[in-house]
PDB file of C-alpha atoms in Angstrom:
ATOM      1  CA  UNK A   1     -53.014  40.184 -41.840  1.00  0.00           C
ATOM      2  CA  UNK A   2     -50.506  42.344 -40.404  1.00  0.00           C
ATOM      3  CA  UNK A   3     -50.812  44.248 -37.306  1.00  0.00           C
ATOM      4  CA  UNK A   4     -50.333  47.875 -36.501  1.00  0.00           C
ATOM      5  CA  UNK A   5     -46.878  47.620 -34.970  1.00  0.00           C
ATOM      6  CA  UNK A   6     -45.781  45.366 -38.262  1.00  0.00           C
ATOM      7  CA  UNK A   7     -47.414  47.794 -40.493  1.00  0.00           C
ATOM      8  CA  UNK A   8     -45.817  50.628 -38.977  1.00  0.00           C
ATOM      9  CA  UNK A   9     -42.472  49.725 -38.722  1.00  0.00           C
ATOM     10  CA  UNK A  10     -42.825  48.788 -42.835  1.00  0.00           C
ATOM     11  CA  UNK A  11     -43.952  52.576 -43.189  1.00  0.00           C
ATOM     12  CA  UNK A  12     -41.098  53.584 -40.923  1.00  0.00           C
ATOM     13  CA  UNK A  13     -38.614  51.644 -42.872  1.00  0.00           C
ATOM     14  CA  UNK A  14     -39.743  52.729 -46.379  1.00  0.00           C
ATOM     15  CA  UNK A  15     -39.808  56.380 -45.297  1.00  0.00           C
ATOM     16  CA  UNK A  16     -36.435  56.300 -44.446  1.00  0.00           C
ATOM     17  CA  UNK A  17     -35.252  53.595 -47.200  1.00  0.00           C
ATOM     18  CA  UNK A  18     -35.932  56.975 -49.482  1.00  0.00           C
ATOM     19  CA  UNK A  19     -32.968  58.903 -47.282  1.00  0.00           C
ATOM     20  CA  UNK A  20     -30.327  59.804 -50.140  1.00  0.00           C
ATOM     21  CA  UNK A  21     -27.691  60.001 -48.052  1.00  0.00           C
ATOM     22  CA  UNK A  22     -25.884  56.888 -47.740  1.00  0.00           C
ATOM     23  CA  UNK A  23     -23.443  55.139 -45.118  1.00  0.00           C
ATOM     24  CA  UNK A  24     -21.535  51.939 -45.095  1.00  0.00           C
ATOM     25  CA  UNK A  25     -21.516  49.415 -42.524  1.00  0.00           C
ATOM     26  CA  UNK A  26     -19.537  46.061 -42.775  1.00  0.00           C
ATOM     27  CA  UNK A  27     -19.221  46.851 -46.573  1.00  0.00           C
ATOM     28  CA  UNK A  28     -22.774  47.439 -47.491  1.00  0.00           C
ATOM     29  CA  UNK A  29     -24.392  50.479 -48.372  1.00  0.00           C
ATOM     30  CA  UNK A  30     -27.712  51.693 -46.726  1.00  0.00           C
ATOM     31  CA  UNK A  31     -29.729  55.239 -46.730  1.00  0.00           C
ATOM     32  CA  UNK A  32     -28.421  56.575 -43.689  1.00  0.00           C
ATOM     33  CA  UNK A  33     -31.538  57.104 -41.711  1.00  0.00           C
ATOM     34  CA  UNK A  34     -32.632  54.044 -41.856  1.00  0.00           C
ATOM     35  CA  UNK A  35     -29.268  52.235 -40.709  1.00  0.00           C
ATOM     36  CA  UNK A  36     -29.154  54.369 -37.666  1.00  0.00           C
ATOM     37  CA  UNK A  37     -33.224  53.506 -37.289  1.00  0.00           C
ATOM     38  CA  UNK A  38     -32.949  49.756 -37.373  1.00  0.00           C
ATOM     39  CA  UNK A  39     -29.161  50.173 -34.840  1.00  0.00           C
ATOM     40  CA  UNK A  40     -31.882  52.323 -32.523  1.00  0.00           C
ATOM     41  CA  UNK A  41     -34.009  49.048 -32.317  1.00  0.00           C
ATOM     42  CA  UNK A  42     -31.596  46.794 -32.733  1.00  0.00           C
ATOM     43  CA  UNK A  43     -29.904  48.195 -29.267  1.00  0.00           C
ATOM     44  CA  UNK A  44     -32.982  48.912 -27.694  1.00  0.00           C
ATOM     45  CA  UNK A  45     -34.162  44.736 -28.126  1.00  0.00           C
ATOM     46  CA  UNK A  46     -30.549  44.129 -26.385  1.00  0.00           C
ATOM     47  CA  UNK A  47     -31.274  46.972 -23.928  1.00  0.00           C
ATOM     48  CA  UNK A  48     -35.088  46.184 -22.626  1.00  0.00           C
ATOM     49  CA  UNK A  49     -36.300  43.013 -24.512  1.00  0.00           C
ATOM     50  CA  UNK A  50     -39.547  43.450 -22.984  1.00  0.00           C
ATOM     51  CA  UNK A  51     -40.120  47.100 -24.152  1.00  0.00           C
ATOM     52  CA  UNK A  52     -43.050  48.835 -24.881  1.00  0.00           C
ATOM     53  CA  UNK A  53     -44.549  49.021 -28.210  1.00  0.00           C
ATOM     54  CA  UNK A  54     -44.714  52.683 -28.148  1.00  0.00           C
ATOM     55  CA  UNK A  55     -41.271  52.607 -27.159  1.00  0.00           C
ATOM     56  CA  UNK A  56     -39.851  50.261 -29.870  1.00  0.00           C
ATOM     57  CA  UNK A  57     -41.496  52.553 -32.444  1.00  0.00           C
ATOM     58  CA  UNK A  58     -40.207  55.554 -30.928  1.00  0.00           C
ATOM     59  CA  UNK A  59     -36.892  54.329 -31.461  1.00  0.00           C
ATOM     60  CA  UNK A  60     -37.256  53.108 -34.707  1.00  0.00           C
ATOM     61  CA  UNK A  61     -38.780  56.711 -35.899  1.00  0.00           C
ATOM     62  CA  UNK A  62     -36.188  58.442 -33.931  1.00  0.00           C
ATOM     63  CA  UNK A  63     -35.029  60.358 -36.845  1.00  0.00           C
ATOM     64  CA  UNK A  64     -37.701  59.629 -39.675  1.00  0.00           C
ATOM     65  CA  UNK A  65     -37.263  61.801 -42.525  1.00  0.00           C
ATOM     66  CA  UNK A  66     -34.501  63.535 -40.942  1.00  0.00           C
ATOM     67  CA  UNK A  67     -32.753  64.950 -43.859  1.00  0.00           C
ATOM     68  CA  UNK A  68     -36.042  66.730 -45.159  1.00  0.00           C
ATOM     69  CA  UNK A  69     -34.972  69.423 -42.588  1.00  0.00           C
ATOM     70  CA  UNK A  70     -31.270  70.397 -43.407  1.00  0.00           C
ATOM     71  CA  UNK A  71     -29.573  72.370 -40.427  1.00  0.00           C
ATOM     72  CA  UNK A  72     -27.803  74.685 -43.147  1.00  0.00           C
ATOM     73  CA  UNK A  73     -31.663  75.751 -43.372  1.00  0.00           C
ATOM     74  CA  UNK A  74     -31.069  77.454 -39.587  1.00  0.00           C
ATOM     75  CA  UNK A  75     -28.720  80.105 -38.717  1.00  0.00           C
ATOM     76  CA  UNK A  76     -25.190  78.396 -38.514  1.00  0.00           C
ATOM     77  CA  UNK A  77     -25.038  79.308 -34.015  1.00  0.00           C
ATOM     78  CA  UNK A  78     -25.634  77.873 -31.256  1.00  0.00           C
ATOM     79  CA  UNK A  79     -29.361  79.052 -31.267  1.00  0.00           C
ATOM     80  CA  UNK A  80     -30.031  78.309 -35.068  1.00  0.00           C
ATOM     81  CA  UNK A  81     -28.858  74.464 -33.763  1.00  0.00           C
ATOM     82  CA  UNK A  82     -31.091  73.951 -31.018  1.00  0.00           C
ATOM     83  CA  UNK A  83     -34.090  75.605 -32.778  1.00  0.00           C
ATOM     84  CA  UNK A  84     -33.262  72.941 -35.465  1.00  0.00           C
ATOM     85  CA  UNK A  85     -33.007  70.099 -32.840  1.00  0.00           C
ATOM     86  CA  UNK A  86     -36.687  71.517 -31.145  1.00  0.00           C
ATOM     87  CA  UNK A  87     -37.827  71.698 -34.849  1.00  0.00           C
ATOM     88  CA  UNK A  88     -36.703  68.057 -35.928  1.00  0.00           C
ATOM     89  CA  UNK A  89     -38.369  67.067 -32.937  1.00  0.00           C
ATOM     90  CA  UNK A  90     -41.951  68.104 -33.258  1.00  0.00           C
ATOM     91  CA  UNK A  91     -41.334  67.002 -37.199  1.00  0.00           C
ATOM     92  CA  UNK A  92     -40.263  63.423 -36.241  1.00  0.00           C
ATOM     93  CA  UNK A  93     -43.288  63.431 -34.197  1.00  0.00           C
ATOM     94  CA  UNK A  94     -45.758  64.553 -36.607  1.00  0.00           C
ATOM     95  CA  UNK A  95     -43.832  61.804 -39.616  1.00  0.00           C
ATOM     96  CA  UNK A  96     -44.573  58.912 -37.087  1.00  0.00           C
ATOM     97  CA  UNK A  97     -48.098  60.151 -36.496  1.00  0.00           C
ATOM     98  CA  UNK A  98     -49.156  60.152 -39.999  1.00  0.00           C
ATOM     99  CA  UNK A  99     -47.995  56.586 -40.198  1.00  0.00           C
ATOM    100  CA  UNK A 100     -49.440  55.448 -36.804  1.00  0.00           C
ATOM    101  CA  UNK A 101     -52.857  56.905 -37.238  1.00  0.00           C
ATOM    102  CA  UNK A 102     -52.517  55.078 -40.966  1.00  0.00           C
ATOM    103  CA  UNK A 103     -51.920  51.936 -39.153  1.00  0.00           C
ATOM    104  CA  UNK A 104     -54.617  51.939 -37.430  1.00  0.00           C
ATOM    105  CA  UNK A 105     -53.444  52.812 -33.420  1.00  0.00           C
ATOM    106  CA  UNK A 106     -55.680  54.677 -30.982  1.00  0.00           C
ATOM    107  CA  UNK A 107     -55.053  58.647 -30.190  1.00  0.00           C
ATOM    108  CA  UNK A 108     -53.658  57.498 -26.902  1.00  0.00           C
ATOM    109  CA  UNK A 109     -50.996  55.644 -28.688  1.00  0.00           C
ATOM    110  CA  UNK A 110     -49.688  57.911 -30.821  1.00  0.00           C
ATOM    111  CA  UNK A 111     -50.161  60.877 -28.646  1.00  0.00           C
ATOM    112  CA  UNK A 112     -47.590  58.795 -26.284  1.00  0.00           C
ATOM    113  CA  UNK A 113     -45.153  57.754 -28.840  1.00  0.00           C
ATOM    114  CA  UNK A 114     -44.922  61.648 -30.454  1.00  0.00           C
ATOM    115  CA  UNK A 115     -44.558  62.646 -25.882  1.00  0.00           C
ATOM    116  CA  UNK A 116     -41.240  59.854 -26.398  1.00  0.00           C
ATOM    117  CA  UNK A 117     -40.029  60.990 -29.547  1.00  0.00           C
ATOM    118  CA  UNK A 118     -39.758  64.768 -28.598  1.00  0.00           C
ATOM    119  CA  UNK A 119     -38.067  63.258 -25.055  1.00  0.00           C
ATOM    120  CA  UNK A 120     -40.203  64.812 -22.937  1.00  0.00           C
ATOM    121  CA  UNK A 121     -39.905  64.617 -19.363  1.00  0.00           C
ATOM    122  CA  UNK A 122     -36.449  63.719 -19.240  1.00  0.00           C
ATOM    123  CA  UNK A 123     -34.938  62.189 -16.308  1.00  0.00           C
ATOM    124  CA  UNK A 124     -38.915  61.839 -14.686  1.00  0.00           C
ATOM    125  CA  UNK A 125     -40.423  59.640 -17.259  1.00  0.00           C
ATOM    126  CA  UNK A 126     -38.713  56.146 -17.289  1.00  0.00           C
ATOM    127  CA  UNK A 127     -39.599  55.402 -20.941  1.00  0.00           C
ATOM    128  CA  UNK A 128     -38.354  58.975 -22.311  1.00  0.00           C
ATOM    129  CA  UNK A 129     -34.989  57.954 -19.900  1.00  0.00           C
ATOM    130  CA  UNK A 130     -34.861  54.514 -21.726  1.00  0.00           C
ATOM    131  CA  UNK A 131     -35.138  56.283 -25.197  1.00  0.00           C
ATOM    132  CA  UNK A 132     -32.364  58.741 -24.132  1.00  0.00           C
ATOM    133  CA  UNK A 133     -30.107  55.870 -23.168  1.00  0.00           C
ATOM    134  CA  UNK A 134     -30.923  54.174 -26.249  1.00  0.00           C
ATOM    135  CA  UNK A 135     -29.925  57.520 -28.639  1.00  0.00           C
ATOM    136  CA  UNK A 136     -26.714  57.864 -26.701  1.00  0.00           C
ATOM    137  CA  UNK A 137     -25.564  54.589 -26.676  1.00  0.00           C
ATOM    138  CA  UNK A 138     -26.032  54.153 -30.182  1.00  0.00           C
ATOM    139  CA  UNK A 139     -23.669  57.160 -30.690  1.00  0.00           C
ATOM    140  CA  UNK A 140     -21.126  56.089 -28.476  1.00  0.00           C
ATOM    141  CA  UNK A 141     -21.021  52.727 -30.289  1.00  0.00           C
ATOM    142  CA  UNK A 142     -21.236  53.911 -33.714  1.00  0.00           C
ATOM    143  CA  UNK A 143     -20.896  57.861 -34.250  1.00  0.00           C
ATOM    144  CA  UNK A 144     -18.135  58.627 -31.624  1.00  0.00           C
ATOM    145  CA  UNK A 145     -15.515  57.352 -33.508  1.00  0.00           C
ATOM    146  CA  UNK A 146     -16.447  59.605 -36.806  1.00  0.00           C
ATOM    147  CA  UNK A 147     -16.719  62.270 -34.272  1.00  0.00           C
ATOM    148  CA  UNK A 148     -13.315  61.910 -32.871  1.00  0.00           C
ATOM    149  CA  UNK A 149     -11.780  62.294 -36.098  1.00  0.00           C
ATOM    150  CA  UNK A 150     -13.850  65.786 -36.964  1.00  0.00           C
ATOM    151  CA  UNK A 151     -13.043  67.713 -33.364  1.00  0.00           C
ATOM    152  CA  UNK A 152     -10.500  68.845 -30.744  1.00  0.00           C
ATOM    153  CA  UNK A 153      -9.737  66.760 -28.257  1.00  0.00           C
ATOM    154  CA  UNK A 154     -11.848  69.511 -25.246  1.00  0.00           C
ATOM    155  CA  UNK A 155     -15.180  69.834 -27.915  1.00  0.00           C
ATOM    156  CA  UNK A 156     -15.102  65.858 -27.685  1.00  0.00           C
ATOM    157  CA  UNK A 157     -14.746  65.688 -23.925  1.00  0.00           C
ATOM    158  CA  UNK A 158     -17.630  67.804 -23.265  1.00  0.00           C
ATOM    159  CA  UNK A 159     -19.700  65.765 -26.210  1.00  0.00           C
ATOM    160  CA  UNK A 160     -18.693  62.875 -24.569  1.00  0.00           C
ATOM    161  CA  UNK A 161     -19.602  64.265 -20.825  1.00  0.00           C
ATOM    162  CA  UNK A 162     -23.038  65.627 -21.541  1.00  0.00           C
ATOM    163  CA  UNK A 163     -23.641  62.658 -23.467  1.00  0.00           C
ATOM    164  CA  UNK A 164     -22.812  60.990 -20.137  1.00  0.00           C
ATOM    165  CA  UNK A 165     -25.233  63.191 -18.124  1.00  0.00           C
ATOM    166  CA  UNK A 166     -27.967  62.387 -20.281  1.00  0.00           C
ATOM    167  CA  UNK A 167     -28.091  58.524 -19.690  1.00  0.00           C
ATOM    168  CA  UNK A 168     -29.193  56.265 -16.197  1.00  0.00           C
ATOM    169  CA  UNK A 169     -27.020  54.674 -14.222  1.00  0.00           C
ATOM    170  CA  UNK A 170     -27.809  51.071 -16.344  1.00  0.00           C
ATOM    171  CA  UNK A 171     -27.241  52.989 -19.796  1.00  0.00           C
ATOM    172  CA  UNK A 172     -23.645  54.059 -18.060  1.00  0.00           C
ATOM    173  CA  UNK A 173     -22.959  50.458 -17.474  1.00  0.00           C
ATOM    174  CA  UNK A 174     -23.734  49.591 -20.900  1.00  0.00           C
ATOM    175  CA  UNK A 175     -21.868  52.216 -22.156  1.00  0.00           C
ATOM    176  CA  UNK A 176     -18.732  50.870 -20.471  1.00  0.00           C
ATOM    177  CA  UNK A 177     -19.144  47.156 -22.067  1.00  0.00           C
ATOM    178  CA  UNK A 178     -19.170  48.812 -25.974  1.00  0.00           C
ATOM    179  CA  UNK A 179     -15.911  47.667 -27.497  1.00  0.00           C
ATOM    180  CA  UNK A 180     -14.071  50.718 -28.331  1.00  0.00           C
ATOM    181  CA  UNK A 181     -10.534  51.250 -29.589  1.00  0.00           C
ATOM    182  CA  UNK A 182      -8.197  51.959 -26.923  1.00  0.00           C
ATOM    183  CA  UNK A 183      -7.883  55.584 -27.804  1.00  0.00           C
ATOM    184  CA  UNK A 184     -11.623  56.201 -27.629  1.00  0.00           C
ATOM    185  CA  UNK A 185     -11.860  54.367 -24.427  1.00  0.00           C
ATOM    186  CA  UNK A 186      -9.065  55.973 -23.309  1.00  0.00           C
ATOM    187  CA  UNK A 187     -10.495  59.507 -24.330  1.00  0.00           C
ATOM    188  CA  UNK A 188     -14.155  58.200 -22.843  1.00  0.00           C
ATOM    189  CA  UNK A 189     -12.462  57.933 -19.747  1.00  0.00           C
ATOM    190  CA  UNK A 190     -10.531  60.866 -19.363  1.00  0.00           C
ATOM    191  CA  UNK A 191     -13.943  62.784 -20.604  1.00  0.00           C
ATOM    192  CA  UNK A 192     -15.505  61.189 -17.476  1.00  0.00           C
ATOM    193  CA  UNK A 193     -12.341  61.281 -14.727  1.00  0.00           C
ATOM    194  CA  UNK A 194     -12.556  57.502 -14.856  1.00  0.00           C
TER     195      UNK A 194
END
């Protein structure tokens, strides 16, 4: 029989398996959401073996479904963006729910994985910190470089510095063992005055 956590992270997977939006990685082709969901566990294991299981679902449902909720659906601003980021928040939350309560976890469970998911307590709640450090390193290692490509060299020094500001002081140390290309490191640490 499988248990709740192996259930849900099936449910997890299959939700985003159905992303149609694809992206390649070492020559293979997955739906995008759920590459970046199984990198999200994949660093978090390397991270904090001994995680939570809230936590390791958290990451894994991170961005469930995300492309159900197109930004081009907001106003194209600064405040149409982060009502969109607010909004994908409280949807991710409300995805992984349905599939937790499905699975068969307690209220107390799921009420604390949707309290990770939407990051709440930033910077006061060790487990929201650890999810935080998780999303950003992630980004550095994988969706910097796509980034740096897209954007002035100033936009990406401020990406990169509040990206920074965001993580603990063990996330920054992990952050400084990803193997960039010299010009990202190099821009990584003139971002940071390194």
């Amino acid at each position: 029989m499988n248990t709740p956590f192996q259930k849900a992270s099936e449910w997890i997977d299959a939700e985003n398996a159905q992303d149609p939006n694809i992206e390649s990685d070492q020559d293979t082709e997955y739906p995008k959401e759920l590459l970046y969901s199984n990198r999200m566990y994949e660093r978090l294991m390397q991270f904090e073996p001994e995680a939570s299981e809230e936590i390791q679902i958290a990451s894994k449902a991170q961005h469930i479904c995300r492309w159900k909720v197109a930004r081009e659906s907001y106003p194209m601003d600064r405040v149409g963006y982060l009502r969109w980021r607010e909004d994908l928040k409280k949807f991710h939350a409300k995805t992984t729910a349905g599939i937790l309560e499905k699975a068969g976890y307690d209220q107390d469970f799921i009420d604390r994985v949707s309290f990770l998911i939407e990051k709440k307590l930033l910077k006061k709640d060790a487990e929201t910190q650890l999810l935080e450090d998780i999303i950003c390193l992630v980004f550095l290692e994988y969706y910097l470089d796509p980034f740096v490509h897209k954007h002035d060299e100033e936009k990406l020094k401020n990406i990169i510095k509040k990206t920074w500001d965001k993580m603990s002081d063990k996330g920054h140390q992990e952050a400084l063992k990803i193997n960039y290309s010299e010009e990202n490191l190099n821009l990584i640490k003139a971002s940071l005055g390194l």
